[in-house]
């Protein structure tokens, strides 16, 4: 499969590679276990993991006996994924650099297409949704997760918008994937969708530690926060963010609400 990530200027590639995401990736594992159970991955299934990151979902599907391809925009993530696969002796996973908006795969090629908080970050949501469907055979399953606009991520979005404004390129502009109505609209006439609202726990000693790892030092928020060259402004944002986080913090975890989607392609 060919590399589709080099077309165009996709700064997201560098953002995700540079951050501390790999340190927080294990927090995703409970969501991935549930996603793969919902998808129903059987031995011999052809499985695509879009926005595979360090390989969490791809490795889990491979462990179920699937034939797996992992695609990510960020070369740094793919390096981690290859390392992780090699540790488990899974040398047969195909790791491909590519963009969720132009997946470098043939039509109808997969029984299951997974994306655990992956394709939701593609700026052109409609294209990314169409690509997930295109890659999946009739009767196959597209299963993905998306942060909910109602939970802590929605609340943090309001704080971020207050402090740094908003633009269509901001990652939090794409929370619409966490809304079942938006998903139904994207998959109208081509898939039967079912939804589950879920909670994912991110374990930290304090909300400050979550904010540092989730926002300041990982993934797509970090460059936006660096855009704030004023330390006082950044501290004021942190203070307000932590106040919101306190409401969602208990038993050493932030509970983040998300939507799990299962769409059977018709
Ligand atoms: C929150 S991480 C999730 C990683 C992985 N799915 C997991 O659950 O651990 C988001 C991933 O999506 C990737 N990504 C962001 N935008 C993308 C795009 N347009 N095409 C492909 N991958 C993308 C990032 O590089 C990052 O690895």
CSV table of C-alpha atoms and ligand atoms in Angstrom, one decimal:
chain,number,residue,atom,x,y,z
A,1,UNK,CA,0.0,0.0,0.0
A,2,UNK,CA,1.2,3.5,-0.8
A,3,UNK,CA,2.0,6.4,1.4
A,4,UNK,CA,-0.8,9.1,1.0
A,5,UNK,CA,0.5,11.3,3.9
A,6,UNK,CA,3.0,13.3,1.9
A,7,UNK,CA,0.4,15.1,-0.2
A,8,UNK,CA,-0.4,18.6,1.0
A,9,UNK,CA,0.9,20.3,4.1
A,10,UNK,CA,-0.5,18.3,7.0
A,11,UNK,CA,1.0,19.9,10.1
A,12,UNK,CA,-1.0,17.4,12.2
A,13,UNK,CA,1.7,14.8,11.3
A,14,UNK,CA,4.3,16.8,13.2
A,15,UNK,CA,1.9,17.7,16.1
A,16,UNK,CA,1.1,14.1,16.9
A,17,UNK,CA,4.7,12.9,16.5
A,18,UNK,CA,6.1,15.6,18.7
A,19,UNK,CA,3.8,15.3,21.7
A,20,UNK,CA,3.7,13.1,24.8
A,21,UNK,CA,0.8,11.0,23.4
A,22,UNK,CA,2.7,7.7,23.6
A,23,UNK,CA,2.8,8.2,27.4
A,24,UNK,CA,-0.9,8.5,27.7
A,25,UNK,CA,-1.8,5.9,25.0
A,26,UNK,CA,-2.4,3.0,27.5
A,27,UNK,CA,-5.3,5.0,28.9
A,28,UNK,CA,-7.1,4.2,25.6
A,29,UNK,CA,-7.0,0.4,26.1
A,30,UNK,CA,-10.3,-0.1,27.8
A,31,UNK,CA,-12.1,1.8,25.0
A,32,UNK,CA,-10.2,-0.4,22.4
A,33,UNK,CA,-11.2,-3.6,24.1
A,34,UNK,CA,-14.9,-2.5,24.0
A,35,UNK,CA,-14.6,-1.3,20.4
A,36,UNK,CA,-13.2,-4.6,19.2
A,37,UNK,CA,-15.8,-6.6,21.1
A,38,UNK,CA,-18.5,-4.4,19.4
A,39,UNK,CA,-16.9,-4.9,16.0
A,40,UNK,CA,-16.7,-8.6,16.4
A,41,UNK,CA,-13.2,-9.3,15.1
A,42,UNK,CA,-12.7,-13.0,14.1
A,43,UNK,CA,-9.6,-14.9,13.0
A,44,UNK,CA,-8.8,-14.2,9.4
A,45,UNK,CA,-10.9,-10.9,9.2
A,46,UNK,CA,-9.2,-8.1,7.3
A,47,UNK,CA,-9.0,-5.2,9.7
A,48,UNK,CA,-8.0,-1.6,9.1
A,49,UNK,CA,-7.1,0.7,12.0
A,50,UNK,CA,-7.3,4.4,10.9
A,51,UNK,CA,-5.3,6.8,13.0
A,52,UNK,CA,-3.6,3.8,14.6
A,53,UNK,CA,-1.2,5.8,16.8
A,54,UNK,CA,1.1,3.6,18.7
A,55,UNK,CA,-0.8,0.5,17.5
A,56,UNK,CA,-3.3,-0.1,20.4
A,57,UNK,CA,-6.3,-1.3,18.3
A,58,UNK,CA,-4.2,-2.9,15.5
A,59,UNK,CA,-2.3,-5.0,18.0
A,60,UNK,CA,-5.6,-6.0,19.8
A,61,UNK,CA,-7.2,-7.0,16.5
A,62,UNK,CA,-4.0,-8.9,15.5
A,63,UNK,CA,-4.2,-10.7,18.8
A,64,UNK,CA,-7.7,-11.9,17.8
A,65,UNK,CA,-6.2,-13.5,14.7
A,66,UNK,CA,-7.1,-10.7,12.2
A,67,UNK,CA,-5.0,-9.7,9.2
A,68,UNK,CA,-4.3,-6.1,10.1
A,69,UNK,CA,-3.3,-2.8,8.4
A,70,UNK,CA,-2.6,0.3,10.6
A,71,UNK,CA,-2.7,3.8,9.0
A,72,UNK,CA,-1.5,7.0,10.6
A,73,UNK,CA,-0.6,10.5,9.4
A,74,UNK,CA,2.3,10.7,11.9
A,75,UNK,CA,5.5,8.9,11.1
A,76,UNK,CA,6.6,9.1,14.7
A,77,UNK,CA,3.5,7.2,15.8
A,78,UNK,CA,4.1,4.5,13.1
A,79,UNK,CA,7.6,4.0,14.4
A,80,UNK,CA,6.2,3.4,17.9
A,81,UNK,CA,3.6,1.1,16.5
A,82,UNK,CA,6.2,-0.9,14.6
A,83,UNK,CA,8.3,-1.2,17.8
A,84,UNK,CA,5.2,-2.4,19.8
A,85,UNK,CA,4.3,-4.9,17.1
A,86,UNK,CA,7.9,-6.3,17.1
A,87,UNK,CA,7.8,-6.7,20.9
A,88,UNK,CA,4.8,-9.0,20.5
A,89,UNK,CA,6.3,-10.8,17.5
A,90,UNK,CA,3.6,-9.5,15.1
A,91,UNK,CA,5.8,-8.8,12.1
A,92,UNK,CA,2.9,-9.3,9.6
A,93,UNK,CA,1.0,-6.1,10.4
A,94,UNK,CA,1.2,-3.6,7.5
A,95,UNK,CA,1.9,-0.1,8.9
A,96,UNK,CA,1.2,2.6,6.4
A,97,UNK,CA,1.6,6.4,6.4
A,98,UNK,CA,-1.6,7.8,5.2
A,99,UNK,CA,-4.4,10.4,5.7
A,100,UNK,CA,-7.9,9.4,6.9
A,101,UNK,CA,-9.2,11.8,4.2
A,102,UNK,CA,-7.5,9.8,1.3
A,103,UNK,CA,-7.0,6.3,2.7
A,104,UNK,CA,-4.4,4.5,0.6
A,105,UNK,CA,-6.4,1.3,0.3
A,106,UNK,CA,-8.7,-0.2,-2.3
A,107,UNK,CA,-12.5,-0.1,-2.2
A,108,UNK,CA,-14.4,-2.7,-0.1
A,109,UNK,CA,-11.1,-4.2,1.1
A,110,UNK,CA,-11.8,-4.7,4.8
A,111,UNK,CA,-14.3,-6.7,6.9
A,112,UNK,CA,-13.8,-4.3,9.8
A,113,UNK,CA,-12.6,-0.7,9.8
A,114,UNK,CA,-11.7,0.7,13.3
A,115,UNK,CA,-10.8,4.2,14.4
A,116,UNK,CA,-10.3,4.8,18.1
A,117,UNK,CA,-10.3,8.6,18.4
A,118,UNK,CA,-8.5,8.7,15.0
A,119,UNK,CA,-10.4,9.8,11.9
A,120,UNK,CA,-12.3,12.3,14.1
A,121,UNK,CA,-9.2,14.6,13.9
A,122,UNK,CA,-9.3,14.8,10.1
A,123,UNK,CA,-10.3,18.4,9.2
A,124,UNK,CA,-12.7,17.3,6.4
A,125,UNK,CA,-15.1,15.2,8.4
A,126,UNK,CA,-17.3,14.3,5.5
A,127,UNK,CA,-14.4,13.0,3.4
A,128,UNK,CA,-13.0,11.0,6.3
A,129,UNK,CA,-16.5,9.4,7.0
A,130,UNK,CA,-16.8,8.6,3.3
A,131,UNK,CA,-13.4,7.0,3.3
A,132,UNK,CA,-14.2,4.7,6.2
A,133,UNK,CA,-17.3,3.5,4.3
A,134,UNK,CA,-15.4,3.1,1.0
A,135,UNK,CA,-12.8,0.9,2.6
A,136,UNK,CA,-15.4,-1.5,4.1
A,137,UNK,CA,-17.1,-4.4,2.2
A,138,UNK,CA,-20.9,-4.7,2.2
A,139,UNK,CA,-21.9,-6.3,5.4
A,140,UNK,CA,-18.6,-5.2,7.1
A,141,UNK,CA,-18.4,-3.0,10.1
A,142,UNK,CA,-17.1,0.5,10.7
A,143,UNK,CA,-16.5,0.9,14.4
A,144,UNK,CA,-15.1,4.1,15.9
A,145,UNK,CA,-15.0,6.3,19.0
A,146,UNK,CA,-15.4,10.0,19.3
A,147,UNK,CA,-15.2,12.4,22.3
A,148,UNK,CA,-18.7,13.6,23.3
A,149,UNK,CA,-19.5,17.3,23.1
A,150,UNK,CA,-21.4,16.9,26.4
A,151,UNK,CA,-18.7,15.6,28.6
A,152,UNK,CA,-15.5,17.0,30.0
A,153,UNK,CA,-14.1,17.6,26.5
A,154,UNK,CA,-17.1,19.8,25.7
A,155,UNK,CA,-16.6,21.7,28.9
A,156,UNK,CA,-12.9,22.1,28.2
A,157,UNK,CA,-13.7,23.3,24.7
A,158,UNK,CA,-15.7,26.2,26.1
A,159,UNK,CA,-12.8,27.2,28.3
A,160,UNK,CA,-10.3,27.0,25.4
A,161,UNK,CA,-12.6,29.0,23.2
A,162,UNK,CA,-12.8,31.7,25.9
A,163,UNK,CA,-9.1,31.9,26.3
A,164,UNK,CA,-7.7,31.3,22.8
A,165,UNK,CA,-10.6,31.9,20.5
A,166,UNK,CA,-11.5,29.3,17.9
A,167,UNK,CA,-10.9,28.6,14.2
A,168,UNK,CA,-12.2,25.9,11.9
A,169,UNK,CA,-8.8,24.2,12.0
A,170,UNK,CA,-8.9,23.7,15.8
A,171,UNK,CA,-9.2,20.1,16.8
A,172,UNK,CA,-12.1,20.8,19.0
A,173,UNK,CA,-14.1,22.0,16.0
A,174,UNK,CA,-14.6,18.3,15.2
A,175,UNK,CA,-16.5,17.2,18.2
A,176,UNK,CA,-19.5,16.7,15.9
A,177,UNK,CA,-18.4,13.0,15.5
A,178,UNK,CA,-19.5,12.6,19.1
A,179,UNK,CA,-23.1,13.5,18.2
A,180,UNK,CA,-25.3,10.6,16.9
A,181,UNK,CA,-27.3,12.9,14.6
A,182,UNK,CA,-24.1,13.9,12.8
A,183,UNK,CA,-23.0,10.3,12.4
A,184,UNK,CA,-26.4,9.2,11.1
A,185,UNK,CA,-26.2,12.1,8.6
A,186,UNK,CA,-22.8,11.0,7.4
A,187,UNK,CA,-23.8,7.3,7.0
A,188,UNK,CA,-27.4,7.9,5.7
A,189,UNK,CA,-28.4,5.2,3.2
A,190,UNK,CA,-25.2,3.3,3.5
A,191,UNK,CA,-25.1,1.9,7.0
A,192,UNK,CA,-27.2,0.9,9.9
A,193,UNK,CA,-25.7,2.7,13.0
A,194,UNK,CA,-25.9,1.8,16.6
A,195,UNK,CA,-24.5,4.0,19.4
A,196,UNK,CA,-23.3,3.5,23.0
A,197,UNK,CA,-22.3,6.3,25.3
A,198,UNK,CA,-19.3,5.3,27.3
A,199,UNK,CA,-16.8,6.7,29.9
A,200,UNK,CA,-13.1,6.4,29.7
A,201,UNK,CA,-11.0,6.9,32.8
A,202,UNK,CA,-7.7,8.7,32.6
A,203,UNK,CA,-5.8,7.9,35.8
A,204,UNK,CA,-3.8,10.8,37.4
A,205,UNK,CA,-2.9,12.0,40.9
A,206,UNK,CA,-4.4,15.4,40.2
A,207,UNK,CA,-6.4,17.2,37.5
A,208,UNK,CA,-3.2,19.3,36.9
A,209,UNK,CA,-1.3,16.2,35.7
A,210,UNK,CA,-4.1,15.3,33.3
A,211,UNK,CA,-4.1,18.9,31.9
A,212,UNK,CA,-0.4,18.8,31.3
A,213,UNK,CA,-0.4,15.5,29.6
A,214,UNK,CA,-3.7,15.7,27.7
A,215,UNK,CA,-3.6,19.3,26.6
A,216,UNK,CA,-0.2,21.0,27.1
A,217,UNK,CA,2.1,18.3,26.0
A,218,UNK,CA,0.3,15.9,23.7
A,219,UNK,CA,-1.4,16.0,20.4
A,220,UNK,CA,-3.3,18.8,18.7
A,221,UNK,CA,-3.8,21.1,21.6
A,222,UNK,CA,-0.1,21.6,22.4
A,223,UNK,CA,0.7,24.0,19.5
A,224,UNK,CA,-2.4,26.0,20.1
A,225,UNK,CA,-1.3,26.5,23.7
A,226,UNK,CA,2.2,27.3,22.7
A,227,UNK,CA,0.7,30.0,20.5
A,228,UNK,CA,0.0,31.8,23.8
A,229,UNK,CA,3.4,33.4,24.3
A,230,UNK,CA,2.3,35.0,27.6
A,231,UNK,CA,2.9,32.9,30.7
A,232,UNK,CA,0.2,34.6,32.7
A,233,UNK,CA,-2.3,33.9,30.0
A,234,UNK,CA,-1.3,30.3,29.9
A,235,UNK,CA,-1.5,30.1,33.7
A,236,UNK,CA,-5.0,31.6,33.6
A,237,UNK,CA,-6.2,29.1,31.1
A,238,UNK,CA,-4.7,26.3,33.2
A,239,UNK,CA,-6.5,27.6,36.3
A,240,UNK,CA,-9.9,27.6,34.5
A,241,UNK,CA,-9.3,24.3,32.9
A,242,UNK,CA,-8.4,22.7,36.2
A,243,UNK,CA,-11.6,24.2,37.8
A,244,UNK,CA,-13.6,22.4,35.1
A,245,UNK,CA,-11.6,19.2,35.5
A,246,UNK,CA,-12.2,19.1,39.2
A,247,UNK,CA,-15.9,18.5,38.5
A,248,UNK,CA,-15.0,15.3,36.5
A,249,UNK,CA,-12.3,14.1,38.8
A,250,UNK,CA,-12.7,11.4,41.4
A,251,UNK,CA,-10.9,8.4,42.7
A,252,UNK,CA,-7.7,9.6,40.9
A,253,UNK,CA,-9.3,9.6,37.5
A,254,UNK,CA,-10.8,12.0,35.0
A,255,UNK,CA,-13.9,10.5,33.5
A,256,UNK,CA,-14.2,11.4,29.8
A,257,UNK,CA,-17.5,10.8,28.1
A,258,UNK,CA,-17.4,9.4,24.5
A,259,UNK,CA,-19.6,7.9,21.9
A,260,UNK,CA,-18.9,4.4,20.5
A,261,UNK,CA,-20.4,3.9,17.0
A,262,UNK,CA,-21.0,0.6,15.2
A,263,UNK,CA,-22.1,1.0,11.6
A,264,UNK,CA,-22.9,-2.1,9.4
A,265,UNK,CA,-22.4,-1.2,5.8
A,266,UNK,CA,-25.4,-2.0,3.6
B,1,LIG,C1,-5.8,10.3,20.0
B,1,LIG,S1,-4.7,9.5,18.9
B,1,LIG,C2,-5.4,7.9,18.9
B,1,LIG,C3,-4.4,6.8,18.5
B,1,LIG,C4,-4.9,5.4,18.6
B,1,LIG,N1,-6.1,5.2,17.7
B,1,LIG,C5,-5.2,5.0,20.0
B,1,LIG,O1,-6.4,4.7,20.3
B,1,LIG,O2,-4.3,4.9,20.8
B,1,LIG,C6,-5.1,10.2,17.3
B,1,LIG,C7,-4.3,9.6,16.2
B,1,LIG,O3,-4.8,10.0,15.0
B,1,LIG,C8,-3.8,10.3,14.1
B,1,LIG,N2,-4.3,11.3,13.1
B,1,LIG,C9,-4.7,12.5,13.3
B,1,LIG,N3,-5.2,13.1,12.1
B,1,LIG,C10,-5.1,12.1,11.2
B,1,LIG,C11,-5.5,12.0,9.8
B,1,LIG,N4,-6.0,13.0,9.2
B,1,LIG,N5,-5.2,10.8,9.2
B,1,LIG,C12,-4.7,9.8,9.8
B,1,LIG,N6,-4.3,9.8,11.1
B,1,LIG,C13,-4.6,10.9,11.8
B,1,LIG,C14,-2.7,11.0,15.0
B,1,LIG,O4,-1.5,11.0,14.4
B,1,LIG,C15,-2.8,10.1,16.2
B,1,LIG,O5,-1.9,9.0,16.1
